[in-house]
Coordinates of C-alpha atoms and ligand atoms in Angstrom, one line a residue:
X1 CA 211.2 -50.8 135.1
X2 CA 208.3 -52.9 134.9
X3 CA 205.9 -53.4 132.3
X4 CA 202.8 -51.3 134.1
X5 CA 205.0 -48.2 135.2
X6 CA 206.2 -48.0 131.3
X7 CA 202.6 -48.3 130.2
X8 CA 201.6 -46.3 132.8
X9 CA 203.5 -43.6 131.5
X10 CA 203.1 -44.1 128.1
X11 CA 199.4 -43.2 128.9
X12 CA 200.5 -39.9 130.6
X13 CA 202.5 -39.0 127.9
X14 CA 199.6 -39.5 125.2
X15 CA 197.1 -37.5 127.0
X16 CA 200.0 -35.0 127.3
X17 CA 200.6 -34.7 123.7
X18 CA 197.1 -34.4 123.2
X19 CA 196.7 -31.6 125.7
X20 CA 200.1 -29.7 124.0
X21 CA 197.4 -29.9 120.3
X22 CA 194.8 -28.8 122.1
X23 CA 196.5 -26.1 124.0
X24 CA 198.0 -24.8 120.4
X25 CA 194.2 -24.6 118.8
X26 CA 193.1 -22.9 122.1
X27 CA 196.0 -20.0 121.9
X28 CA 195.6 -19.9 118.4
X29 CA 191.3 -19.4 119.1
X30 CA 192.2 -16.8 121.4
X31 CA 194.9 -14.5 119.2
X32 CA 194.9 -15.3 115.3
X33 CA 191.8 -17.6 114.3
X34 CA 189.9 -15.3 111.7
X35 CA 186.1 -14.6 112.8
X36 CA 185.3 -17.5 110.0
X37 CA 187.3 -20.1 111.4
X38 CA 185.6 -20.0 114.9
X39 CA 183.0 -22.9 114.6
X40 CA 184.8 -25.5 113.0
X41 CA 187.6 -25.0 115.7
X42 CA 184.9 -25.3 118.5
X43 CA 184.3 -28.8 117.0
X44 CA 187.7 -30.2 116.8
X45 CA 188.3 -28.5 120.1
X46 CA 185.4 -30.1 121.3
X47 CA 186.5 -33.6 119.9
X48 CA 190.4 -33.5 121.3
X49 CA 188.6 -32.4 124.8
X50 CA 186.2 -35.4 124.7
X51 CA 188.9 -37.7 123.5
X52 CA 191.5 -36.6 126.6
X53 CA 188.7 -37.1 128.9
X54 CA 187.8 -40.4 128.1
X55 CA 191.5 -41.6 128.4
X56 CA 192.1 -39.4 131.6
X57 CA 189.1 -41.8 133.4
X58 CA 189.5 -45.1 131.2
X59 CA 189.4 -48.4 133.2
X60 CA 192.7 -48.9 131.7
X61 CA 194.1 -45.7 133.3
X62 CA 192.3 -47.2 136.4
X63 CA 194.1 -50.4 136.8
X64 CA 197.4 -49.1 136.5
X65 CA 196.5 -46.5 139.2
X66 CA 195.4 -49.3 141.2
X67 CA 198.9 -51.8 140.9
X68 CA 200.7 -48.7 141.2
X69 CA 199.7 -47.8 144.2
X70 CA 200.2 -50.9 145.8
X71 CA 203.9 -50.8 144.7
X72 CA 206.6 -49.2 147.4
X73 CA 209.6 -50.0 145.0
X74 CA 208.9 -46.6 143.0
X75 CA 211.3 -43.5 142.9
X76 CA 209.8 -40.4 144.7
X77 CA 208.8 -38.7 141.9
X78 CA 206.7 -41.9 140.5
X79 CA 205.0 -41.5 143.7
X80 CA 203.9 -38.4 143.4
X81 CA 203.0 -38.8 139.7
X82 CA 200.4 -41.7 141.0
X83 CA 199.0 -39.3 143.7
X84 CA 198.5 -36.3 141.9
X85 CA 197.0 -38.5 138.5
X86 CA 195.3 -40.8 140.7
X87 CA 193.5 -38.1 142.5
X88 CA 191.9 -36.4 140.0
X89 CA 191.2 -40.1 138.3
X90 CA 188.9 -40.6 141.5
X91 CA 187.1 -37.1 141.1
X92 CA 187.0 -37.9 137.5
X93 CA 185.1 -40.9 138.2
X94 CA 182.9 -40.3 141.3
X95 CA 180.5 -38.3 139.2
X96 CA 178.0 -40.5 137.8
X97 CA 178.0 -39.9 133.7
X98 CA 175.1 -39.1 132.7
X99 CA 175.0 -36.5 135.9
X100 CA 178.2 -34.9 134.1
X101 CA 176.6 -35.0 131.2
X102 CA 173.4 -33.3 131.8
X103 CA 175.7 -31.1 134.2
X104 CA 177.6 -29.9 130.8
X105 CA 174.8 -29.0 129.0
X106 CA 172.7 -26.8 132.0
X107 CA 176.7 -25.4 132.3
X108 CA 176.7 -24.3 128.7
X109 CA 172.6 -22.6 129.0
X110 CA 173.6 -21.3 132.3
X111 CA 176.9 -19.2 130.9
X112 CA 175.2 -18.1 127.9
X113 CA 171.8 -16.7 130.3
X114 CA 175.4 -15.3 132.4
X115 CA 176.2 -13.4 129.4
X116 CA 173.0 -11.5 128.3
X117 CA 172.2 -11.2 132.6
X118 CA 175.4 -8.9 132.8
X119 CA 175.0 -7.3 129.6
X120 CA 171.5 -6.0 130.8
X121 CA 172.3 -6.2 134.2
X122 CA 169.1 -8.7 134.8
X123 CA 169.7 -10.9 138.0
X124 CA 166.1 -12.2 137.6
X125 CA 166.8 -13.9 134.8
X126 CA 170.0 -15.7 135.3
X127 CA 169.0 -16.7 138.9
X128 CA 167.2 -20.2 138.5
X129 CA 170.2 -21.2 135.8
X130 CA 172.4 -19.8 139.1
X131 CA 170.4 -21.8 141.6
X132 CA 171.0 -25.0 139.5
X133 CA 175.0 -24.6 139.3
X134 CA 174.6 -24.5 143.4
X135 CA 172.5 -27.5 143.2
X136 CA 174.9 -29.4 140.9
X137 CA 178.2 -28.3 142.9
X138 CA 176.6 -29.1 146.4
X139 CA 176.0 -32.6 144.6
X140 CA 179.4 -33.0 143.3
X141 CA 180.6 -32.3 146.8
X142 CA 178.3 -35.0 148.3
X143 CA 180.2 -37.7 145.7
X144 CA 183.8 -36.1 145.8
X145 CA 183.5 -36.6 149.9
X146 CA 184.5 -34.4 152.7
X147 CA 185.2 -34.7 156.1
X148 CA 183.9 -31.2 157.5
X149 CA 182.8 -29.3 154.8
X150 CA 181.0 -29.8 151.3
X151 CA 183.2 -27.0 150.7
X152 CA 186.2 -28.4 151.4
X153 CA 185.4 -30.7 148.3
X154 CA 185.2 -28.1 146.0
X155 CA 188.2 -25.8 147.0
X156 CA 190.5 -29.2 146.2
X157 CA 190.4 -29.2 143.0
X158 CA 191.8 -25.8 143.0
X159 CA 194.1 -26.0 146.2
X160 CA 195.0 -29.4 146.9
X161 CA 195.0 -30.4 151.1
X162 CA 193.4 -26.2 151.6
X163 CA 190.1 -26.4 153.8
X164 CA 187.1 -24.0 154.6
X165 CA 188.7 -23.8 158.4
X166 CA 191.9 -23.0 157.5
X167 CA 190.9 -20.5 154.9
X168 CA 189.0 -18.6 157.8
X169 CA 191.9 -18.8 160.1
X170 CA 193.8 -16.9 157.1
X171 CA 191.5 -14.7 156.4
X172 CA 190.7 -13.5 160.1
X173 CA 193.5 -11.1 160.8
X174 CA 193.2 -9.9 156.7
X175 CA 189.7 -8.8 157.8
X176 CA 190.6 -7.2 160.7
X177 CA 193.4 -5.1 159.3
X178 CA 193.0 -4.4 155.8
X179 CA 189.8 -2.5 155.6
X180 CA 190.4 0.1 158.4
X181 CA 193.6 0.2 156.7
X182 CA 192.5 1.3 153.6
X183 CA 189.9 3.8 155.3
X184 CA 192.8 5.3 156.8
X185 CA 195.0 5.3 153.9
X186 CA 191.5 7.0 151.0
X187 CA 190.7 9.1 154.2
X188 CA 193.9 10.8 155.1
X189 CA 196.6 10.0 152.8
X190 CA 198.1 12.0 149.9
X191 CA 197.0 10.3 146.6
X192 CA 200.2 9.7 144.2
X193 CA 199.9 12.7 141.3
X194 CA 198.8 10.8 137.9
X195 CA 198.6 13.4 135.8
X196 CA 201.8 12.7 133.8
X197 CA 200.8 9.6 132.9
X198 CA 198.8 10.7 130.8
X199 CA 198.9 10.6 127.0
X200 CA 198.3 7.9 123.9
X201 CA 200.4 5.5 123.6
X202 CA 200.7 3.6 120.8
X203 CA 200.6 -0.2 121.2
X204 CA 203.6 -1.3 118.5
X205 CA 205.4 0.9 121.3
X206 CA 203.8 -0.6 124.8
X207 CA 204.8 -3.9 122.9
X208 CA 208.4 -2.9 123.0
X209 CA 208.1 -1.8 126.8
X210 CA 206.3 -5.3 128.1
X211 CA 209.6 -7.2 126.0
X212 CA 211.9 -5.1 127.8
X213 CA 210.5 -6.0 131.3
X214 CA 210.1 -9.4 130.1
X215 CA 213.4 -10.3 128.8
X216 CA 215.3 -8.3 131.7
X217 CA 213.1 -10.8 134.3
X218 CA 214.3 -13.6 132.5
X219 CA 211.2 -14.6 130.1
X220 CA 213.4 -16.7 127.5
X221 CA 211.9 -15.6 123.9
X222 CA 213.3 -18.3 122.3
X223 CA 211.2 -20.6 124.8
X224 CA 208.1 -18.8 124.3
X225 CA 206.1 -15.6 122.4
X226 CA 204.0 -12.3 123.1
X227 CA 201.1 -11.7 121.5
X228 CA 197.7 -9.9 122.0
X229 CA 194.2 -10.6 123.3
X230 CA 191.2 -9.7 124.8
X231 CA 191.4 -11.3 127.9
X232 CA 195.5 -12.1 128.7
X233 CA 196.6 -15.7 129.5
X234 CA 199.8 -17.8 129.5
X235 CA 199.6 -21.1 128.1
X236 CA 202.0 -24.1 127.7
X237 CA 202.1 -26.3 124.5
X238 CA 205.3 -28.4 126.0
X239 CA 208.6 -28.3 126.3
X240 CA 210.0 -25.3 125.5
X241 CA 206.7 -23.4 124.2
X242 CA 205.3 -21.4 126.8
X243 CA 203.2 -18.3 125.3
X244 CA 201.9 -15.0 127.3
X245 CA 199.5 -13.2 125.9
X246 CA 198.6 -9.5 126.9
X247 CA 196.2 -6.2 126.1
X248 CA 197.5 -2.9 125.3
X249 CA 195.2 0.1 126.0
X250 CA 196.0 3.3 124.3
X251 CA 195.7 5.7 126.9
X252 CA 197.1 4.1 130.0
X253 CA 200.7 2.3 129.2
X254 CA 201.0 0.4 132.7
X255 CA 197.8 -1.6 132.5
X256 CA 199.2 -3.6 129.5
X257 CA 202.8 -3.7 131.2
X258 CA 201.7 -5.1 133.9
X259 CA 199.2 -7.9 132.4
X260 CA 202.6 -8.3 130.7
X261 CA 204.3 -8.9 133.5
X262 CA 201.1 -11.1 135.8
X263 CA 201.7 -13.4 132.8
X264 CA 205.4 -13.6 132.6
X265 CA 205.3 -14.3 136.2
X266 CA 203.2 -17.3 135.3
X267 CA 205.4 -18.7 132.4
X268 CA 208.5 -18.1 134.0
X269 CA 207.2 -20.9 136.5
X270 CA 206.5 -22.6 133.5
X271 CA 209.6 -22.5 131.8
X272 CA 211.5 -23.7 135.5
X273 CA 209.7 -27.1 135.0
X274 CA 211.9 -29.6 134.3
X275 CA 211.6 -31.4 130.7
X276 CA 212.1 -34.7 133.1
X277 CA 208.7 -33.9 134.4
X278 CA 206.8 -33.3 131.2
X279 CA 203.6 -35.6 130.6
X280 CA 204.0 -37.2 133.9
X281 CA 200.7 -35.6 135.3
X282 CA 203.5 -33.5 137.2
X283 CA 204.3 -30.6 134.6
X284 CA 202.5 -27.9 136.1
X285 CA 202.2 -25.8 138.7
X286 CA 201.5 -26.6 142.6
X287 CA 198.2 -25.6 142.3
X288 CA 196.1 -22.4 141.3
X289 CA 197.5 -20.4 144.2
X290 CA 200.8 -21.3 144.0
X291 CA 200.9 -20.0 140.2
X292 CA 199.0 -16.9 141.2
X293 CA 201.9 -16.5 143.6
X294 CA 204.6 -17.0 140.8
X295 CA 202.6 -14.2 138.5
X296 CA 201.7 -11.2 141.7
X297 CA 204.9 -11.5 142.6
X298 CA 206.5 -10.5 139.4
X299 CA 203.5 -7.9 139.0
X300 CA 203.5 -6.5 142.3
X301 CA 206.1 -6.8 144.3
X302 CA 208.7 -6.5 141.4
X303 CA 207.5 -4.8 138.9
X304 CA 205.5 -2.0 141.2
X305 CA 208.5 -1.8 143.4
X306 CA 210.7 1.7 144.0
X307 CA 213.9 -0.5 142.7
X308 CA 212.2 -1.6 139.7
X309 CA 211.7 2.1 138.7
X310 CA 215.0 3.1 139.2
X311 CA 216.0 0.4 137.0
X312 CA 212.9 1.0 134.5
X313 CA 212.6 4.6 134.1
X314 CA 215.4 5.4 131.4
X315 CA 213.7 2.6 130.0
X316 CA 210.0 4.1 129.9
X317 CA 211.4 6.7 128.7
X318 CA 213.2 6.0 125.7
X319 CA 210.2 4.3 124.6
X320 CA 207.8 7.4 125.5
X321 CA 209.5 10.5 126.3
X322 CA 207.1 12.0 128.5
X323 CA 208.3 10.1 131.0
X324 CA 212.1 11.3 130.8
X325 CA 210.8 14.5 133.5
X326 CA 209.1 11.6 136.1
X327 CA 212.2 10.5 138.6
X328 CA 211.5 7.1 139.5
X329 CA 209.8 7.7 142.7
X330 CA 207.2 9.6 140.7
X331 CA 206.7 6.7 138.5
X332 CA 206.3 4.5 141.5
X333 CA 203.7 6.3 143.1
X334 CA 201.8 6.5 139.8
X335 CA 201.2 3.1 139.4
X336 CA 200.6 2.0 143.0
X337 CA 197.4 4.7 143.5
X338 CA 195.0 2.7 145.9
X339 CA 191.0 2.9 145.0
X340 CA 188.1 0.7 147.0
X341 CA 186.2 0.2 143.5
X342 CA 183.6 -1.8 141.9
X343 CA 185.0 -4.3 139.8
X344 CA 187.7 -7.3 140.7
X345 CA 189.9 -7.7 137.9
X346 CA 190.6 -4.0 137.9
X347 CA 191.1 -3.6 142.1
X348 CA 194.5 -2.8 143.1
X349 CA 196.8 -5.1 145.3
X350 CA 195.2 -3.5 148.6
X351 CA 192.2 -3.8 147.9
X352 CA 191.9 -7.0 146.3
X353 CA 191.6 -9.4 148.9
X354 CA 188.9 -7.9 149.8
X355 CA 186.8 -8.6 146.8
X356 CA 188.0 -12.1 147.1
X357 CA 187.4 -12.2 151.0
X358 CA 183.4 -11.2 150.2
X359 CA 183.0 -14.2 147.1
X360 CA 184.6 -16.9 149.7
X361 CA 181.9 -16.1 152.1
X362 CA 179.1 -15.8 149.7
X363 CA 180.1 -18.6 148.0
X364 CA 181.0 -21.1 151.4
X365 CA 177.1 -19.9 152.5
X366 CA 175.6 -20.5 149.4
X367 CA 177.7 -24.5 149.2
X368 CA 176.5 -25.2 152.9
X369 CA 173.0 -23.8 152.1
X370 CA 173.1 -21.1 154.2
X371 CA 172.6 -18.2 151.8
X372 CA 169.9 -18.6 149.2
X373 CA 171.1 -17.4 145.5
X374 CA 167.5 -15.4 145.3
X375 CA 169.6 -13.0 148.4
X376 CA 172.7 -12.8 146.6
X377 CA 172.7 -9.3 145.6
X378 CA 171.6 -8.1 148.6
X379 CA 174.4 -9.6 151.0
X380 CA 177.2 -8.5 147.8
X381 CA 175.9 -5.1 148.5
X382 CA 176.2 -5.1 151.8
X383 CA 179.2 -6.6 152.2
X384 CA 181.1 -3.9 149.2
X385 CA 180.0 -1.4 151.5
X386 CA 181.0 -3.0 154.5
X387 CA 184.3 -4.1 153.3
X388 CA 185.0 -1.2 150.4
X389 CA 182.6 1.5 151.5
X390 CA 181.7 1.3 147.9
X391 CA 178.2 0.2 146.9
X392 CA 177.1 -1.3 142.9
X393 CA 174.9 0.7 141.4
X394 CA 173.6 -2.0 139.4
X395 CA 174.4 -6.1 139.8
X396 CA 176.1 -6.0 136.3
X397 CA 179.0 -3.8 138.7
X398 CA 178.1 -6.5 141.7
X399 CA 177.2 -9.6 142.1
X400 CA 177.1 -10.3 137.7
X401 CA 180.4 -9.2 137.0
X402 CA 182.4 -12.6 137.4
X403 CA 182.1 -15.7 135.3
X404 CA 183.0 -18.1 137.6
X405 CA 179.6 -19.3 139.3
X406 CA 177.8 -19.1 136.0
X407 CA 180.2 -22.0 135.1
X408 CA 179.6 -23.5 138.8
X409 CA 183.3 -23.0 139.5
X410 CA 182.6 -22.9 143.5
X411 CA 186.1 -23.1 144.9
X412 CA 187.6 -21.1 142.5
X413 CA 188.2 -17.5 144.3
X414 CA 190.2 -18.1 147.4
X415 CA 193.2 -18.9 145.5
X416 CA 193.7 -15.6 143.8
X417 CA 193.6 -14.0 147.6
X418 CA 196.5 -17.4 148.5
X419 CA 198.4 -16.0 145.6
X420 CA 198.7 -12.7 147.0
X421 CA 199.2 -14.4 150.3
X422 CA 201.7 -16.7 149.2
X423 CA 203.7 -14.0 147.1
X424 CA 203.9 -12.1 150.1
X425 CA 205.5 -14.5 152.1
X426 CA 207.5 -16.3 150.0
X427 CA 208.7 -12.5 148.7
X428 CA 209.6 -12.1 152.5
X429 CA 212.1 -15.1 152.7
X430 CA 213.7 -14.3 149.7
X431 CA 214.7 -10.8 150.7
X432 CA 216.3 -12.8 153.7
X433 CA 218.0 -15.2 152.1
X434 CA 219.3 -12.9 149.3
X435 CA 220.2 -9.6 151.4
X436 CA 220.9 -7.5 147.8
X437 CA 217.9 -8.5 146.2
X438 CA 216.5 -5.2 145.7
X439 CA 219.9 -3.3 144.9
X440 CA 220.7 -5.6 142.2
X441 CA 216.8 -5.0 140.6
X442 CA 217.5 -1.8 141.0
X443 CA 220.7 -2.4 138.8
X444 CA 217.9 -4.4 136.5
X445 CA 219.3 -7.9 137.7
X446 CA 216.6 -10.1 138.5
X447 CA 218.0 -13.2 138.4
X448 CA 218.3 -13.7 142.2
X449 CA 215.0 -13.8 142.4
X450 CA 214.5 -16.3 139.6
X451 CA 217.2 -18.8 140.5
X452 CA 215.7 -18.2 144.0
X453 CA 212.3 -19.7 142.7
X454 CA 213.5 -21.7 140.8
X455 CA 215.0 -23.5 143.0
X456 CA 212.1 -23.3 146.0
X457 CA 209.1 -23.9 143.6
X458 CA 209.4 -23.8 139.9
X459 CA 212.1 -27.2 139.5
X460 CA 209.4 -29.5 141.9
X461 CA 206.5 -28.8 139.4
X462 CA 203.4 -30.0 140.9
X463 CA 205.8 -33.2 142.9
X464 CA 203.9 -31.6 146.4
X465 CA 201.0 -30.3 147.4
X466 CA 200.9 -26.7 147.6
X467 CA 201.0 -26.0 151.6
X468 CA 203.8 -28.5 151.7
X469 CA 205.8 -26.8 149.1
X470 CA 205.3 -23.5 151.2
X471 CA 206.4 -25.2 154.1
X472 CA 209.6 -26.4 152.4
X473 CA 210.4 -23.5 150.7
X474 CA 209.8 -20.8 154.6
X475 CA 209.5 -22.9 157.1
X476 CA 206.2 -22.0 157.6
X477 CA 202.0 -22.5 157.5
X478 CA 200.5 -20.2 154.9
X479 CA 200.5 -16.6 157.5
X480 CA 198.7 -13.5 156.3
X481 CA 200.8 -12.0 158.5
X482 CA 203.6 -11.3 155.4
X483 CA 201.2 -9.3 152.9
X484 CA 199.7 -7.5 155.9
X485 CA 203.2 -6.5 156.5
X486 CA 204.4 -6.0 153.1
X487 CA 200.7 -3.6 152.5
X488 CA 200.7 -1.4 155.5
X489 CA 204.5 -0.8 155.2
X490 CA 204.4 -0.5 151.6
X491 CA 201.4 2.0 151.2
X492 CA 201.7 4.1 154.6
X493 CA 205.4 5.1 152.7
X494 CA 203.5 5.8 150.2
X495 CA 200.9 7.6 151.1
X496 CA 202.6 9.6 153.5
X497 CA 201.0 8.2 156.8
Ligands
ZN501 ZN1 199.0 -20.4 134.7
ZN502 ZN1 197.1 -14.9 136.9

């Protein structure tokens, strides 16, 4: 091995360990650091961030990038190490400093003016912090490059080789189908009965239910640990340390089984990357999307599946024996009850897309300078209705209720609506390759699933770029096609249509 690969890598693997210190203070911040603790953490947190940084971008970093990728004597998965760290070295560095600097700090007013804007549901007043973040991305765009689209620039980060253009092609037949879909299905189908899912559950017990579906999926416990927060996440400290986090609410026990189970879909990705790639700029996931795929999947189209419940229900109820009158079919319906509604992160796996569909074009017009941010909740209004047939009564329910542009995180959306895509389609495959997959969930074996993905996805870590890995893993481009599929069949049953 020569001396600048081993060098090289012994850079990667110092910003790694870093990262694995600063990802322990962040989980730590986020479930167990007591109220007193919280500003001193911000400044070490602030410290390990700025030190990581500067090593992600140093010259020295730099020159190795450079020799390396002259070099065509490395092993594949040097390669791809070199692309994927090289490419975010070049974003890294095509922002001028001080512009990132004074970026940071508007970043910082502009969430904060976010904050007390939603709270008192005051557009006025977050609007010019709003209009800079535009101003700063379309920037950013300008020294990031692009060939068609400043927009293109921005979704990169997030979805490596995705484009505006191809986005729309996805999104075109979602559009056409999905919302006089859901009409149809609010209009004249038979809602699910909810009414036994009522009750109070205690969280010490919902804890036990969310470890049952997670060991049963294959979470390993001894590779990881659950605890609770405000706002779930998974996060990875290294090898063999990858922690979910969830939220119990005392009245409803499937909305903190299934944050359960969106984040064990997530860390079970995690836990199929291979030690070999740890601290190689490769040990993580494809891209946003991709992960979102790994963590719906699990969510939706496992754990709110008819085979699941057949599998789940003596389980439920042993834990809470109000359940122990529901068949599994009743269960099922419960929790897949469709409703166009206000707010995002609580929309249903329908409906969803939809939310995302209306931020993508808000957000693309806004990039290209064809929507002004002074219009914004006008056009969000108009398009819930049009989409949802919903309509905010106030912007903290519309266009304040997400953090994201605050933080100027253009880009972002689309690949929540790619995982539901992806999950879909890579869902579909697997069902065809695997013929008994849903007879042996119903017999609460999952692990054809997860050698399944392990094998198509997790093992490759982020070695290609996210359409290519859904290319080798079904054969095909991303197609909507799947989760249209997988919807209308899914909820007509349902719903009795
Ligand atoms: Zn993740
Ligand atoms: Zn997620």
């Amino acid at each position: 091995m020569s001396d600048t690969l081993s060098l090289y890598k012994k850079h990667l693997r110092e910003i790694g360990k870093l990262n694995s210190s600063l990802s322990l203070l962040h989980w730590d911040q986020r479930t167990h650091l007591p109220e007193k603790g919280h500003s001193a953490r911000a400044e070490v947190i602030g410290k390990l961030s700025k030190m990581i940084f500067e090593l992600s971008i140093s010259d020295e970093l730099g020159r190795y990038l450079e020799e390396l990728e002259e070099r065509d004597d490395l092993s594949e998965r040097d390669r791809a190490s070199v692309r994927v760290v090289g490419r975010e070295y070049r974003r890294y560095r095509a922002i001028p400093p001080d512009l990132f600097e004074e970026f940071s700090i508007a970043r910082a007013e502009s969430e904060t003016a976010w904050e007390k804007a939603r709270a008192a549901s005051d557009f006025a007043s977050f609007l010019p912090h709003l209009e800079k973040m535009v101003d700063y991305s379309r920037r950013f765009a300008e020294y990031f490059g692009y060939s068609e689209n400043p927009y293109d620039a921005l979704i990169e980060e997030y979805e490596p080789g995705m484009t505006t253009a191809q986005l729309r092609e996805i999104i075109a037949p979602l559009k056409d189908k999905l919302a006089p879909f859901i009409k149809h299905l609010v209009d004249e189908g038979t809602r699910p009965h909810t009414e036994f899912t009522r009750g109070k559950f205690p969280a010490e017990k919902q804890r036990e239910l969310s470890r049952r579906a997670l060991e049963a999926i294959g979470y390993d416990f001894t590779a990881g640990r659950l605890d609770t927060t405000v706002h779930p996440f998974t996060i990875t400290t290294g090898p063999g340390d990858v922690r979910i986090t969830t939220r119990f609410l005392e009245d409803d026990p499937f909305s903190g089984l299934y944050s359960s189970m969106h984040e064990g879909g997530h860390a079970l990705y995690d836990q199929g990357i291979p030690d070999e790639l740890r601290w190689t700029g490769l040990d993580d996931g494809a891209s946003m999307g991709i992960h979102e795929s790994q963590s719906r999947m699990w969510e939706n189209m496992v754990g709110r599946s008819l085979p699941f419940w057949r599998f789940f229900s003596p389980i439920i109820s042993e834990v809470f024996p109000q359940f122990a009158a529901a068949s599994p079919e009743e269960i099922y319906r419960a929790v897949n009850v469709v409703e166009p509604s206000l707010i995002r992160v609580e929309a249903d796996e329908v409906t969803y897309n939809l939310h995302i569909m209306l931020r993508f074009e808000l957000e693309e017009g806004l990039i290209n300078g064809r929507i002004a941010a002074k219009d914004l909740p006008e056009l969000w209004n108009e398009a819930m209705e049009r989409y949802l047939g919903v309509v905010p009564p106030d912007d903290a329910h519309g266009v304040l209720q997400d953090v994201h542009w605050s933080g100027g995180m253009f880009g972002y959306f689309p690949s929540y609506m790619l995982g539901n895509l992806y999950a879909a389609q890579l869902f579909a495959k697997a069902k065809q390759e695997i013929p008994d997959l849903e007879e042996r969930f119903a017999k609460g074996d999952f692990s054809p699933l997860l050698s399944w993905l392990r094998d198509k996805i997790h093992r490759y870590g982020r070695i290609y770029d996210p359409i290519d890995l859904l290319k080798e893993a079904t054969g095909e481009e991303p197609d909507s096609g799947y989760f249209i599929n997988y919807v209308v069949q899914k909820y007509s049953e349902i719903y009795g249509l």
